[in-house]
């Protein structure tokens, strides 16, 4: 797909909303509040905000600007910078594809719980039964065995999830731009409704105090910094091929610096709003000390216990349950289709394919693979694969991207792209270059080492720290990681074979335009 035939965002607001929608996902609604509860509320907010300013925003600007400059997905952009770094782009793309496979299953669980919200009407005050709704419906064994069992409700919701994902991105920016007008604002409305309910409950102020008042002694603990920095990278959708793809559809007159600030702070604001909802609701129902840093546990086991304690009216509780899970649906769908969009853009660009057909093929393949995660063993496998994709693959991608731009290329050239079309605000060189060249690679390398040490110290030399078997970690972790790493070299082999039949790869080279000289 040539640059001249490439789609583009209908307006600046469409790009900003799509980017916010991608950044704001399930992690904002459940992982962010859980980590805040784990790390003393306000102390975590402070560290998160600092990490977002120092590292997150520069990285976000970098990815959007290089996408706009070359009008390509991340492999094509890196190829234009230095041909030998193209495999790093495919590493990012393949890891994103793996994430899309299991993220769709989580999306399906949320859809299922929205449909099942009527169950809460008959469970007023029955916390144990409420906590068991999700587990009973997904029919999990809790282990890596039990492939013969598939929950029909989950299967049906998984089909709905994939149909919705494809419908949202079937025509690229054309349909995405229309969808995000609703899917970005709807969860905010739902969160405000839930926040008003939470704030009106006895004990709500205690929850707010725990969320906002910092315990400064916790700042001395390394884990709060590791978790906050990790959440920044996960939350902003960087290192996942998404923001480069979204940037590639931008017009030349877009203001990357300003738009990135808007995206990052909107993401942070919705995370804080989600925190207010959970902390006030959990406090008001006496569940404040039960909050978990596990998003799945929070959304499907712990929060349902609070739902049945919201009021003494079962119907009202069921309505609040529907609002909550509908909110999660609208949060999940943007992130789900943005991941597929990043993968589809990279592949269609590389092999000059129809974007629509590529997207359809990806959705079909990914939907078939996602069946693995809805078996009786699916929850355990999802836990393993998710841990490896986020704790290792994603971090490695970030390190390699930062090294490529910061050391193998010239970050000042990228900064000129960031600051093109800016008005009064320009991204300072000391901020941007220091972050991309020094802080990002060092921080991410430290993060990676921390995770690696935790893996091996708890699990011995074989690295099976999560309680699952060595074989399961090899299959769901090491093998998938290795396949993602070598994916770029597999693409090279395919490229050479296609060249025999006349295929000519794009060999665009980064050149300064008149505006950036």
Short mmCIF file of N, CA, C and O in Angstrom, two decimals, residues 128-255:
data_model
loop_
_atom_site.label_atom_id
_atom_site.label_comp_id
_atom_site.label_asym_id
_atom_site.label_seq_id
_atom_site.Cartn_x
_atom_site.Cartn_y
_atom_site.Cartn_z
N UNK A 128 -20.06 -14.59 48.72
CA UNK A 128 -19.43 -15.82 48.23
C UNK A 128 -19.98 -16.23 46.87
O UNK A 128 -19.22 -16.59 45.97
N UNK A 129 -21.29 -16.18 46.73
CA UNK A 129 -21.90 -16.55 45.44
C UNK A 129 -21.53 -15.56 44.35
O UNK A 129 -21.29 -15.94 43.20
N UNK A 130 -21.49 -14.28 44.70
CA UNK A 130 -21.12 -13.26 43.72
C UNK A 130 -19.69 -13.47 43.23
O UNK A 130 -19.40 -13.33 42.03
N UNK A 131 -18.80 -13.82 44.14
CA UNK A 131 -17.40 -14.03 43.78
C UNK A 131 -17.22 -15.24 42.88
O UNK A 131 -16.22 -15.34 42.16
N UNK A 132 -18.19 -16.15 42.91
CA UNK A 132 -18.05 -17.38 42.13
C UNK A 132 -18.73 -17.37 40.78
O UNK A 132 -18.63 -18.34 40.02
N UNK A 133 -19.43 -16.27 40.43
CA UNK A 133 -20.16 -16.22 39.16
C UNK A 133 -19.24 -16.44 37.97
O UNK A 133 -19.48 -17.29 37.11
N UNK A 134 -18.17 -15.66 37.92
CA UNK A 134 -17.26 -15.71 36.77
C UNK A 134 -16.59 -17.08 36.65
O UNK A 134 -16.59 -17.69 35.57
N UNK A 135 -16.03 -17.59 37.74
CA UNK A 135 -15.31 -18.86 37.70
C UNK A 135 -16.22 -20.00 37.28
O UNK A 135 -15.81 -20.89 36.52
N UNK A 136 -17.46 -19.98 37.75
CA UNK A 136 -18.39 -21.06 37.39
C UNK A 136 -18.76 -21.01 35.92
O UNK A 136 -19.03 -22.04 35.29
N UNK A 137 -18.74 -19.81 35.33
CA UNK A 137 -19.14 -19.67 33.93
C UNK A 137 -18.01 -20.00 32.96
O UNK A 137 -18.25 -20.49 31.86
N UNK A 138 -16.76 -19.73 33.35
CA UNK A 138 -15.65 -20.02 32.43
C UNK A 138 -15.18 -21.47 32.54
O UNK A 138 -14.40 -21.93 31.73
N UNK A 139 -15.64 -22.17 33.58
CA UNK A 139 -15.34 -23.60 33.76
C UNK A 139 -13.84 -23.89 33.75
O UNK A 139 -13.37 -24.81 33.07
N UNK A 140 -13.09 -23.11 34.49
CA UNK A 140 -11.64 -23.30 34.52
C UNK A 140 -11.23 -24.39 35.50
O UNK A 140 -11.88 -24.58 36.54
N UNK A 141 -10.16 -25.10 35.16
CA UNK A 141 -9.59 -26.08 36.09
C UNK A 141 -8.57 -25.41 36.99
O UNK A 141 -8.17 -25.98 38.00
N UNK A 142 -8.12 -24.21 36.59
CA UNK A 142 -7.09 -23.52 37.35
C UNK A 142 -5.71 -24.07 37.13
O UNK A 142 -4.74 -23.62 37.74
N UNK A 143 -5.59 -25.04 36.23
CA UNK A 143 -4.29 -25.65 35.92
C UNK A 143 -4.07 -25.63 34.42
O UNK A 143 -4.94 -25.18 33.65
N UNK A 144 -2.94 -26.13 33.98
CA UNK A 144 -2.64 -26.18 32.55
C UNK A 144 -3.15 -27.45 31.89
O UNK A 144 -2.72 -27.80 30.79
N UNK A 145 -4.05 -28.14 32.54
CA UNK A 145 -4.67 -29.33 31.93
C UNK A 145 -6.18 -29.16 31.95
O UNK A 145 -6.73 -28.39 32.74
N UNK A 146 -6.86 -29.86 31.05
CA UNK A 146 -8.31 -29.77 30.95
C UNK A 146 -8.76 -29.14 29.66
O UNK A 146 -9.71 -28.36 29.62
N UNK A 147 -8.09 -29.52 28.55
CA UNK A 147 -8.39 -28.91 27.25
C UNK A 147 -9.76 -29.31 26.70
O UNK A 147 -10.31 -28.64 25.84
N UNK A 148 -10.31 -30.42 27.19
CA UNK A 148 -11.55 -30.92 26.62
C UNK A 148 -12.78 -30.12 26.99
O UNK A 148 -13.84 -30.31 26.41
N UNK A 149 -12.65 -29.20 27.93
CA UNK A 149 -13.80 -28.43 28.40
C UNK A 149 -13.78 -27.02 27.80
O UNK A 149 -12.79 -26.31 27.91
N UNK A 150 -14.87 -26.66 27.17
CA UNK A 150 -15.02 -25.29 26.66
C UNK A 150 -16.36 -24.75 27.12
O UNK A 150 -17.40 -25.41 26.95
N UNK A 151 -16.34 -23.59 27.71
CA UNK A 151 -17.57 -22.95 28.18
C UNK A 151 -18.31 -22.35 26.99
O UNK A 151 -17.77 -21.49 26.28
N UNK A 152 -19.54 -22.77 26.78
CA UNK A 152 -20.32 -22.26 25.66
C UNK A 152 -20.62 -20.77 25.79
O UNK A 152 -20.58 -20.03 24.81
N UNK A 153 -20.93 -20.27 27.01
CA UNK A 153 -21.14 -18.82 27.14
C UNK A 153 -19.90 -18.01 26.75
O UNK A 153 -20.01 -16.98 26.07
N UNK A 154 -18.72 -18.49 27.14
CA UNK A 154 -17.49 -17.79 26.78
C UNK A 154 -17.26 -17.87 25.27
O UNK A 154 -16.85 -16.89 24.64
N UNK A 155 -17.50 -19.04 24.69
CA UNK A 155 -17.33 -19.21 23.24
C UNK A 155 -18.22 -18.24 22.48
O UNK A 155 -17.78 -17.58 21.53
N UNK A 156 -19.48 -18.15 22.90
CA UNK A 156 -20.40 -17.22 22.23
C UNK A 156 -19.93 -15.78 22.36
O UNK A 156 -19.97 -15.01 21.38
N UNK A 157 -19.47 -15.41 23.54
CA UNK A 157 -18.99 -14.04 23.75
C UNK A 157 -17.69 -13.77 23.02
O UNK A 157 -17.42 -12.63 22.59
N UNK A 158 -16.87 -14.82 22.85
CA UNK A 158 -15.63 -14.66 22.09
C UNK A 158 -15.93 -14.38 20.62
O UNK A 158 -15.26 -13.54 19.98
N UNK A 159 -16.93 -15.04 20.09
CA UNK A 159 -17.35 -14.77 18.71
C UNK A 159 -17.81 -13.32 18.58
O UNK A 159 -17.44 -12.61 17.64
N UNK A 160 -18.61 -12.88 19.55
CA UNK A 160 -19.08 -11.48 19.55
C UNK A 160 -17.90 -10.52 19.62
O UNK A 160 -17.86 -9.51 18.90
N UNK A 161 -16.93 -10.84 20.46
CA UNK A 161 -15.75 -9.98 20.63
C UNK A 161 -15.01 -9.81 19.31
O UNK A 161 -14.67 -8.68 18.92
N UNK A 162 -14.76 -10.91 18.62
CA UNK A 162 -14.00 -10.82 17.37
C UNK A 162 -14.79 -10.14 16.25
O UNK A 162 -14.22 -9.42 15.43
N UNK A 163 -16.10 -10.36 16.23
CA UNK A 163 -16.93 -9.66 15.24
C UNK A 163 -16.89 -8.15 15.48
O UNK A 163 -16.75 -7.35 14.54
N UNK A 164 -16.97 -7.76 16.75
CA UNK A 164 -16.90 -6.34 17.08
C UNK A 164 -15.54 -5.74 16.73
O UNK A 164 -15.45 -4.63 16.20
N UNK A 165 -14.47 -6.48 17.03
CA UNK A 165 -13.12 -5.99 16.73
C UNK A 165 -12.97 -5.75 15.23
O UNK A 165 -12.50 -4.69 14.80
N UNK A 166 -13.38 -6.73 14.43
CA UNK A 166 -13.25 -6.57 12.98
C UNK A 166 -14.14 -5.45 12.47
O UNK A 166 -13.72 -4.64 11.62
N UNK A 167 -15.37 -5.37 12.98
CA UNK A 167 -16.30 -4.33 12.52
C UNK A 167 -15.74 -2.94 12.77
O UNK A 167 -15.96 -2.02 11.96
N UNK A 168 -15.01 -2.79 13.86
CA UNK A 168 -14.47 -1.46 14.21
C UNK A 168 -13.31 -1.04 13.33
O UNK A 168 -13.05 0.16 13.18
N UNK A 169 -12.58 -1.99 12.76
CA UNK A 169 -11.38 -1.61 12.00
C UNK A 169 -11.40 -2.12 10.56
O UNK A 169 -10.38 -2.06 9.87
N UNK A 170 -12.55 -2.58 10.09
CA UNK A 170 -12.60 -3.19 8.76
C UNK A 170 -12.18 -2.21 7.67
O UNK A 170 -11.61 -2.61 6.65
N UNK A 171 -12.46 -0.93 7.85
CA UNK A 171 -12.06 0.07 6.86
C UNK A 171 -10.99 1.01 7.40
O UNK A 171 -10.89 2.17 7.00
N UNK A 172 -10.18 0.51 8.32
CA UNK A 172 -9.07 1.30 8.85
C UNK A 172 -9.53 2.53 9.59
O UNK A 172 -10.48 2.49 10.38
N UNK A 173 -8.88 3.66 9.30
CA UNK A 173 -9.19 4.89 10.02
C UNK A 173 -10.62 5.37 9.80
O UNK A 173 -11.18 6.08 10.63
N UNK A 174 -11.23 4.95 8.67
CA UNK A 174 -12.59 5.37 8.39
C UNK A 174 -13.57 4.90 9.44
O UNK A 174 -14.36 5.69 9.97
N UNK A 175 -13.53 3.60 9.77
CA UNK A 175 -14.44 3.08 10.79
C UNK A 175 -13.95 3.37 12.20
O UNK A 175 -14.75 3.63 13.09
N UNK A 176 -12.64 3.32 12.40
CA UNK A 176 -12.10 3.61 13.74
C UNK A 176 -12.51 5.01 14.17
O UNK A 176 -12.94 5.23 15.31
N UNK A 177 -12.39 5.97 13.27
CA UNK A 177 -12.72 7.35 13.59
C UNK A 177 -14.17 7.53 14.01
O UNK A 177 -14.49 8.35 14.88
N UNK A 178 -15.06 6.74 13.41
CA UNK A 178 -16.48 6.83 13.76
C UNK A 178 -16.77 6.14 15.10
O UNK A 178 -17.57 6.62 15.90
N UNK A 179 -16.11 5.01 15.33
CA UNK A 179 -16.36 4.21 16.53
C UNK A 179 -15.90 4.94 17.80
O UNK A 179 -16.59 4.96 18.81
N UNK A 180 -14.70 5.54 17.73
CA UNK A 180 -14.12 6.12 18.95
C UNK A 180 -14.89 7.33 19.46
O UNK A 180 -14.72 7.73 20.62
N UNK A 181 -15.75 7.92 18.63
CA UNK A 181 -16.57 9.02 19.11
C UNK A 181 -17.46 8.57 20.28
O UNK A 181 -17.82 9.36 21.15
N UNK A 182 -17.79 7.29 20.26
CA UNK A 182 -18.67 6.75 21.30
C UNK A 182 -17.91 5.93 22.35
O UNK A 182 -18.17 6.06 23.55
N UNK A 183 -16.97 5.11 21.89
CA UNK A 183 -16.31 4.18 22.82
C UNK A 183 -15.32 4.87 23.76
O UNK A 183 -14.92 4.26 24.76
N UNK A 184 -14.92 6.08 23.46
CA UNK A 184 -14.04 6.81 24.38
C UNK A 184 -14.85 7.54 25.44
O UNK A 184 -14.47 7.58 26.62
N UNK A 185 -16.00 8.09 25.05
CA UNK A 185 -16.79 8.87 26.00
C UNK A 185 -17.71 8.00 26.86
O UNK A 185 -17.98 8.33 28.01
N UNK A 186 -18.20 6.89 26.32
CA UNK A 186 -19.12 6.04 27.09
C UNK A 186 -18.51 5.53 28.39
O UNK A 186 -19.18 5.59 29.44
N UNK A 187 -17.26 5.02 28.39
CA UNK A 187 -16.72 4.56 29.67
C UNK A 187 -16.55 5.68 30.68
O UNK A 187 -16.69 5.45 31.89
N UNK A 188 -16.27 6.89 30.20
CA UNK A 188 -16.13 8.03 31.12
C UNK A 188 -17.47 8.33 31.78
O UNK A 188 -17.55 8.56 33.00
N UNK A 189 -18.55 8.28 30.99
CA UNK A 189 -19.89 8.50 31.55
C UNK A 189 -20.21 7.42 32.58
O UNK A 189 -20.69 7.71 33.68
N UNK A 190 -19.91 6.15 32.22
CA UNK A 190 -20.17 5.04 33.15
C UNK A 190 -19.36 5.19 34.43
O UNK A 190 -19.87 4.96 35.54
N UNK A 191 -18.10 5.57 34.30
CA UNK A 191 -17.24 5.74 35.48
C UNK A 191 -17.75 6.87 36.37
O UNK A 191 -17.70 6.77 37.60
N UNK A 192 -18.25 7.94 35.76
CA UNK A 192 -18.81 9.04 36.57
C UNK A 192 -20.04 8.57 37.35
O UNK A 192 -20.22 8.93 38.52
N UNK A 193 -20.88 7.77 36.70
CA UNK A 193 -22.06 7.24 37.38
C UNK A 193 -21.64 6.40 38.58
O UNK A 193 -22.16 6.55 39.69
N UNK A 194 -20.66 5.52 38.35
CA UNK A 194 -20.19 4.65 39.43
C UNK A 194 -19.46 5.44 40.51
O UNK A 194 -19.52 5.10 41.69
N UNK A 195 -18.75 6.50 40.10
CA UNK A 195 -18.03 7.33 41.07
C UNK A 195 -19.02 8.08 41.97
O UNK A 195 -18.81 8.20 43.19
N UNK A 196 -20.10 8.58 41.38
CA UNK A 196 -21.12 9.29 42.17
C UNK A 196 -21.73 8.33 43.19
O UNK A 196 -21.93 8.68 44.36
N UNK A 197 -22.01 7.10 42.74
CA UNK A 197 -22.56 6.10 43.67
C UNK A 197 -21.54 5.79 44.78
O UNK A 197 -21.90 5.75 45.96
N UNK A 198 -20.29 5.60 44.40
CA UNK A 198 -19.26 5.29 45.38
C UNK A 198 -19.06 6.41 46.39
O UNK A 198 -18.93 6.17 47.60
N UNK A 199 -19.07 7.66 45.89
CA UNK A 199 -18.86 8.82 46.77
C UNK A 199 -20.01 9.02 47.74
O UNK A 199 -19.85 9.64 48.80
N UNK A 200 -21.18 8.52 47.38
CA UNK A 200 -22.36 8.72 48.23
C UNK A 200 -22.45 7.68 49.35
O UNK A 200 -23.31 7.79 50.21
N UNK A 201 -21.56 6.71 49.35
CA UNK A 201 -21.64 5.63 50.33
C UNK A 201 -20.89 5.98 51.61
O UNK A 201 -19.88 6.70 51.58
N UNK A 202 -21.35 5.47 52.75
CA UNK A 202 -20.62 5.69 54.02
C UNK A 202 -19.22 5.06 53.91
O UNK A 202 -19.07 3.97 53.37
N UNK A 203 -18.22 5.77 54.38
CA UNK A 203 -16.86 5.24 54.31
C UNK A 203 -16.12 5.60 53.04
O UNK A 203 -14.95 5.24 52.87
N UNK A 204 -16.80 6.33 52.13
CA UNK A 204 -16.16 6.70 50.86
C UNK A 204 -14.92 7.57 51.09
O UNK A 204 -13.92 7.42 50.39
N UNK A 205 -14.99 8.46 52.07
CA UNK A 205 -13.87 9.35 52.33
C UNK A 205 -12.63 8.58 52.78
O UNK A 205 -11.50 8.97 52.48
N UNK A 206 -12.86 7.50 53.48
CA UNK A 206 -11.73 6.67 53.90
C UNK A 206 -11.04 6.07 52.67
O UNK A 206 -9.82 5.99 52.60
N UNK A 207 -11.86 5.67 51.70
CA UNK A 207 -11.30 5.13 50.46
C UNK A 207 -10.52 6.17 49.70
O UNK A 207 -9.43 5.90 49.18
N UNK A 208 -11.07 7.38 49.61
CA UNK A 208 -10.38 8.47 48.90
C UNK A 208 -9.06 8.82 49.59
O UNK A 208 -8.06 9.09 48.93
N UNK A 209 -9.07 8.80 50.91
CA UNK A 209 -7.85 9.10 51.66
C UNK A 209 -6.77 8.06 51.36
O UNK A 209 -5.60 8.40 51.17
N UNK A 210 -7.17 6.81 51.30
CA UNK A 210 -6.20 5.76 51.01
C UNK A 210 -5.65 5.88 49.59
O UNK A 210 -4.50 5.57 49.33
N UNK A 211 -6.52 6.36 48.68
CA UNK A 211 -6.11 6.48 47.28
C UNK A 211 -5.20 7.68 47.04
O UNK A 211 -4.21 7.59 46.31
N UNK A 212 -5.50 8.82 47.69
CA UNK A 212 -4.79 10.05 47.37
C UNK A 212 -3.69 10.44 48.36
O UNK A 212 -2.73 11.11 47.98
N UNK A 213 -3.83 10.06 49.62
CA UNK A 213 -2.84 10.48 50.62
C UNK A 213 -1.62 9.57 50.54
O UNK A 213 -1.72 8.35 50.72
N UNK A 214 -0.44 10.13 50.26
CA UNK A 214 0.75 9.29 50.07
C UNK A 214 1.39 8.83 51.37
O UNK A 214 1.38 9.55 52.37
N UNK A 215 1.91 7.63 51.32
CA UNK A 215 2.75 7.13 52.40
C UNK A 215 4.19 7.24 51.89
O UNK A 215 4.67 6.39 51.14
N UNK A 216 4.87 8.33 52.26
CA UNK A 216 6.18 8.64 51.69
C UNK A 216 7.24 7.60 52.01
O UNK A 216 8.25 7.49 51.30
N UNK A 217 7.04 6.81 53.05
CA UNK A 217 8.04 5.79 53.38
C UNK A 217 8.13 4.73 52.28
O UNK A 217 9.17 4.09 52.11
N UNK A 218 7.04 4.56 51.53
CA UNK A 218 7.03 3.55 50.47
C UNK A 218 7.87 3.95 49.27
O UNK A 218 8.20 3.11 48.43
N UNK A 219 8.23 5.23 49.17
CA UNK A 219 9.05 5.69 48.04
C UNK A 219 10.44 5.07 48.06
O UNK A 219 11.14 5.05 47.05
N UNK A 220 10.85 4.57 49.21
CA UNK A 220 12.17 3.95 49.33
C UNK A 220 12.19 2.51 48.83
O UNK A 220 13.25 1.90 48.71
N UNK A 221 11.02 1.96 48.55
CA UNK A 221 10.94 0.57 48.09
C UNK A 221 11.06 0.49 46.57
O UNK A 221 10.31 1.16 45.86
N UNK A 222 11.98 -0.32 46.06
CA UNK A 222 12.18 -0.42 44.61
C UNK A 222 10.94 -0.88 43.85
O UNK A 222 10.70 -0.45 42.72
N UNK A 223 10.12 -1.72 44.49
CA UNK A 223 8.98 -2.31 43.78
C UNK A 223 7.96 -1.27 43.33
O UNK A 223 7.33 -1.43 42.29
N UNK A 224 7.80 -0.20 44.10
CA UNK A 224 6.83 0.83 43.70
C UNK A 224 7.28 1.51 42.40
O UNK A 224 6.46 1.83 41.54
N UNK A 225 8.57 1.70 42.25
CA UNK A 225 9.12 2.31 41.03
C UNK A 225 9.00 1.36 39.85
O UNK A 225 8.64 1.77 38.74
N UNK A 226 9.28 0.09 40.08
CA UNK A 226 9.17 -0.91 39.01
C UNK A 226 7.73 -1.00 38.52
O UNK A 226 7.45 -0.98 37.32
N UNK A 227 6.78 -1.09 39.45
CA UNK A 227 5.37 -1.23 39.08
C UNK A 227 4.84 0.03 38.40
O UNK A 227 4.06 -0.05 37.44
N UNK A 228 5.23 1.20 38.89
CA UNK A 228 4.73 2.45 38.31
C UNK A 228 5.27 2.65 36.89
O UNK A 228 4.52 3.01 35.98
N UNK A 229 6.55 2.41 36.71
CA UNK A 229 7.15 2.57 35.38
C UNK A 229 6.56 1.56 34.42
O UNK A 229 6.24 1.87 33.26
N UNK A 230 6.39 0.32 34.89
CA UNK A 230 5.78 -0.70 34.05
C UNK A 230 4.38 -0.33 33.64
O UNK A 230 4.00 -0.48 32.46
N UNK A 231 3.59 0.20 34.57
CA UNK A 231 2.22 0.58 34.26
C UNK A 231 2.17 1.73 33.25
O UNK A 231 1.28 1.76 32.39
N UNK A 232 3.12 2.64 33.32
CA UNK A 232 3.17 3.74 32.35
C UNK A 232 3.34 3.20 30.93
O UNK A 232 2.61 3.58 30.01
N UNK A 233 4.28 2.29 30.75
CA UNK A 233 4.53 1.74 29.42
C UNK A 233 3.36 0.91 28.93
O UNK A 233 2.95 0.99 27.76
N UNK A 234 2.78 0.09 29.82
CA UNK A 234 1.64 -0.72 29.41
C UNK A 234 0.44 0.16 29.06
O UNK A 234 -0.25 -0.07 28.08
N UNK A 235 0.22 1.18 29.88
CA UNK A 235 -0.99 1.98 29.75
C UNK A 235 -0.99 2.86 28.51
O UNK A 235 -2.04 3.05 27.88
N UNK A 236 0.16 3.40 28.12
CA UNK A 236 0.20 4.33 26.99
C UNK A 236 0.24 3.64 25.63
O UNK A 236 0.32 4.31 24.59
N UNK A 237 0.19 2.31 25.61
CA UNK A 237 0.19 1.53 24.35
C UNK A 237 1.46 1.72 23.54
O UNK A 237 1.43 1.59 22.31
N UNK A 238 2.56 2.04 24.20
CA UNK A 238 3.82 2.16 23.49
C UNK A 238 4.52 0.80 23.49
O UNK A 238 4.21 -0.07 24.27
N UNK A 239 5.42 0.63 22.55
CA UNK A 239 6.20 -0.60 22.37
C UNK A 239 5.34 -1.75 21.82
O UNK A 239 5.75 -2.89 21.83
N UNK A 240 4.13 -1.43 21.33
CA UNK A 240 3.22 -2.46 20.85
C UNK A 240 2.84 -2.28 19.39
O UNK A 240 1.88 -2.89 18.91
N UNK A 241 3.56 -1.43 18.66
CA UNK A 241 3.34 -1.18 17.23
C UNK A 241 2.10 -0.33 16.97
O UNK A 241 1.83 0.05 15.83
N UNK A 242 1.34 -0.01 18.03
CA UNK A 242 0.06 0.70 17.85
C UNK A 242 0.27 2.17 17.51
O UNK A 242 -0.25 2.68 16.50
N UNK A 243 1.03 2.88 18.35
CA UNK A 243 1.16 4.32 18.18
C UNK A 243 1.94 4.69 16.92
O UNK A 243 1.69 5.74 16.32
N UNK A 244 2.87 3.84 16.51
CA UNK A 244 3.56 4.08 15.24
C UNK A 244 2.56 3.96 14.10
O UNK A 244 2.53 4.78 13.17
N UNK A 245 1.71 2.92 14.15
CA UNK A 245 0.69 2.72 13.12
C UNK A 245 -0.29 3.88 13.09
O UNK A 245 -0.61 4.43 12.03
N UNK A 246 -0.78 4.30 14.27
CA UNK A 246 -1.71 5.42 14.32
C UNK A 246 -1.06 6.70 13.81
O UNK A 246 -1.68 7.50 13.12
N UNK A 247 0.22 6.90 14.17
CA UNK A 247 0.94 8.07 13.69
C UNK A 247 1.13 8.06 12.18
O UNK A 247 1.18 9.12 11.54
N UNK A 248 1.19 6.86 11.59
CA UNK A 248 1.43 6.76 10.15
C UNK A 248 0.25 7.27 9.32
O UNK A 248 0.39 7.52 8.13
N UNK A 249 -0.92 7.39 9.95
CA UNK A 249 -2.10 7.90 9.24
C UNK A 249 -2.34 9.38 9.49
O UNK A 249 -3.37 9.92 9.09
N UNK A 250 -1.38 10.04 10.14
CA UNK A 250 -1.52 11.47 10.43
C UNK A 250 -1.16 12.32 9.22
O UNK A 250 -0.29 11.96 8.42
N UNK A 251 -1.80 13.47 9.12
CA UNK A 251 -1.44 14.45 8.10
C UNK A 251 -0.14 15.14 8.50
O UNK A 251 0.23 15.17 9.68
N UNK A 252 0.53 15.72 7.53
CA UNK A 252 1.82 16.34 7.77
C UNK A 252 1.74 17.57 8.68
O UNK A 252 2.73 17.96 9.28
N UNK A 253 0.57 18.16 8.77
CA UNK A 253 0.46 19.39 9.57
C UNK A 253 0.02 19.12 11.01
O UNK A 253 -0.30 20.05 11.75
N UNK A 254 0.03 17.87 11.44
CA UNK A 254 -0.39 17.54 12.81
C UNK A 254 0.64 17.99 13.83
O UNK A 254 1.83 18.10 13.53
N UNK A 255 0.16 18.24 15.04
CA UNK A 255 1.02 18.72 16.14
C UNK A 255 1.26 17.56 17.11
O UNK A 255 0.50 17.34 18.04
#
